[in-house]
Coordinates of C-alpha atoms in Angstrom, one line a residue:
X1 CA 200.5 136.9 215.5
X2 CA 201.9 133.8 217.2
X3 CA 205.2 133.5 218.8
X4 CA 207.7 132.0 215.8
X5 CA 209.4 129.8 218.7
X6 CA 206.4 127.7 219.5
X7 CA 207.5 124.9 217.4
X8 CA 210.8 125.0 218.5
X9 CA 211.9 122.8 221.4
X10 CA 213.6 124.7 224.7
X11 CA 216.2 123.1 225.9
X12 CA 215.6 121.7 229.6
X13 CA 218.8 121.1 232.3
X14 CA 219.0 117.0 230.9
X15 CA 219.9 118.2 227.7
X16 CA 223.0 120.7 228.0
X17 CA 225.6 117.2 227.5
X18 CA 223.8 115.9 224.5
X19 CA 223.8 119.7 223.2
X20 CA 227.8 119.9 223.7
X21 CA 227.8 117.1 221.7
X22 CA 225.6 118.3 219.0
X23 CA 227.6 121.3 218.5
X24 CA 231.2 119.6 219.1
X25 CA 230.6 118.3 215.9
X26 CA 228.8 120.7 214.1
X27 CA 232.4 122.7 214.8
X28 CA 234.7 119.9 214.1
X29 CA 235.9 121.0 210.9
X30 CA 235.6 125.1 211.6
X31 CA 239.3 126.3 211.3
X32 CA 239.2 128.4 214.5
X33 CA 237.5 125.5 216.7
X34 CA 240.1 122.9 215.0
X35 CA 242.9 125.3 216.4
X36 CA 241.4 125.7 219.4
X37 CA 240.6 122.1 220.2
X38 CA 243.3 120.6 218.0
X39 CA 245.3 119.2 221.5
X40 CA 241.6 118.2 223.1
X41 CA 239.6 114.4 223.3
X42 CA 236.2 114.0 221.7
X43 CA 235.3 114.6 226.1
X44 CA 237.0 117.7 226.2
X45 CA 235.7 119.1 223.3
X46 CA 232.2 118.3 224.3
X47 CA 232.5 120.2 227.6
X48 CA 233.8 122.6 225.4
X49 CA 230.6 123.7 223.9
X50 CA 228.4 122.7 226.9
X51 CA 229.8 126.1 228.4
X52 CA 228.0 128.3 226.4
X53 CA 224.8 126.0 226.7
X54 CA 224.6 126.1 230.5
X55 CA 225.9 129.8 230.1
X56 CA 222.7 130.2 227.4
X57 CA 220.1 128.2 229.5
X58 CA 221.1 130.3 232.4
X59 CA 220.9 133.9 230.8
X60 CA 219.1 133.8 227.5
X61 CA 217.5 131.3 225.3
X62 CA 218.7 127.7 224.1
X63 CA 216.5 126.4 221.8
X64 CA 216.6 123.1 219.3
X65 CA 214.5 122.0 216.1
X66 CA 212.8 119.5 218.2
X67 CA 213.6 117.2 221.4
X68 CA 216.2 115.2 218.9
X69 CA 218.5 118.0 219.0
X70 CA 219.0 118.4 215.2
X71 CA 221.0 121.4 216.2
X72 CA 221.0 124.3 218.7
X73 CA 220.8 127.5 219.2
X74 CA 220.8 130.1 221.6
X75 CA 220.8 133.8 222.0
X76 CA 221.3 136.0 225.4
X77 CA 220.4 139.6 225.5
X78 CA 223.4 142.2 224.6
X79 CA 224.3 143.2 228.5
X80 CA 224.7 140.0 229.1
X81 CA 226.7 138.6 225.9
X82 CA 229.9 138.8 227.8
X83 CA 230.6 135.6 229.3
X84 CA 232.2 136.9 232.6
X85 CA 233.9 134.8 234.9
X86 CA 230.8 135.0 237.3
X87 CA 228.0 134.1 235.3
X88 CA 230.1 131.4 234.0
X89 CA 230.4 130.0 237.7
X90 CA 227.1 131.3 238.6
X91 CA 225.4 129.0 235.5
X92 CA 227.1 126.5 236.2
X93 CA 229.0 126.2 233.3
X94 CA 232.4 126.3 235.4
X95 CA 231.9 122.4 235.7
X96 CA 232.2 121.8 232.5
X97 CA 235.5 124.4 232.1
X98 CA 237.1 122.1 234.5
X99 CA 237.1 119.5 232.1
X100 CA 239.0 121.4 229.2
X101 CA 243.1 121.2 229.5
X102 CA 245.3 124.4 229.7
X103 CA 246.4 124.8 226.6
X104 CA 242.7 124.9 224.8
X105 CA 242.0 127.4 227.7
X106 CA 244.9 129.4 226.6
X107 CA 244.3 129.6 222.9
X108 CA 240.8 130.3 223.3
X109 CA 242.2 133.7 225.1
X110 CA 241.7 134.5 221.1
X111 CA 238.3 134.7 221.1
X112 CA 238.3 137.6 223.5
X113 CA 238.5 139.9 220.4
X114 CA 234.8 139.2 220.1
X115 CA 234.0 140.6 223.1
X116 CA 236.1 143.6 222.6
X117 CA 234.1 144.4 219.2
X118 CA 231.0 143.9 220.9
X119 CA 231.4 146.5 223.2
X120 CA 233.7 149.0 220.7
X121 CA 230.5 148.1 218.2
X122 CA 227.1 147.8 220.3
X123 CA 227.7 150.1 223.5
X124 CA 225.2 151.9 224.6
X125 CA 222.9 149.9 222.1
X126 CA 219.7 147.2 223.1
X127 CA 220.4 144.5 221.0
X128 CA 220.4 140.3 221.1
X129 CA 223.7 138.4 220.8
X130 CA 223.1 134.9 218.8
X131 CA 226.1 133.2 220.9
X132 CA 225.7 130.0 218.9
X133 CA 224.0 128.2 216.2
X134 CA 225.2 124.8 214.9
X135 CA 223.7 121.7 213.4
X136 CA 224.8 117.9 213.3
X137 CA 226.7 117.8 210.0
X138 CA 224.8 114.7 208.5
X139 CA 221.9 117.0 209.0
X140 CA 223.4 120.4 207.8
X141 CA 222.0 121.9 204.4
X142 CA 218.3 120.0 205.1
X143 CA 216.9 123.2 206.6
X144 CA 217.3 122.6 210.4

């Protein structure tokens, strides 16, 4: 049986920026991210999702369609799909953070309820946490 991920392409350290940006505006129009991002520049909002990326690269697996970066995903195993404040600085991912302004920092302090149902849900349980998934809109609904 081969491995199903052979034909995908794994994201190398170059291509965490152009990934942000893929999945910036894959988001654009989700209600939560619009909240979220609402006070933030296109910049901002592409450091914004080049967290999880270096965060992914670092402690699971990022993975695209091909080297265009049709979309992205990523998974991380479940002990580690809390993004801590040390793995975030430990991945790297802390450099992009810097970028984002206070208040999207703030109102993302709502997403937190995801980790809480991870561990009220999946303690004590092996599992694998898909963190992300997005695809550039004008590509979306063509099977990427």
């Amino acid at each position: 049986m081969s491995n199903q991920n052979e034909s995908l392409y794994k994201l190398k350290g170059k291509d965490y920026k152009k990934a942000g940006s893929v999945l910036a505006k894959a988001f654009e129009n989700d209600p939560v991210w619009r909240y979220v991002l609402s006070d933030c520049s296109l910049k901002q909002r592409q450091s914004l999702f080049e967290i999880p990326i270096r965060y992914g690269m670092k402690y699971g697996k990022v993975y695209a369609p091909s080297k265009e970066l049709e979309g992205v995903a990523f998974w991380v195993p479940g002990y580690r799909a809390v993004m801590t404040n040390s793995r975030v600085i430990r991945s790297g991912a802390i450099f992009s953070a810097f970028k984002l302004g206070s208040t999207a920092v703030k109102k993302m302090d709502m997403l937190s309820q995801f980790d809480i149902d991870k561990k009220e849900n999946m303690s004590g349980r092996q599992y694998i946490y898909l963190f992300v998934i997005g695809v550039s809109p004008e590509l979306q609904g063509q099977g990427f």
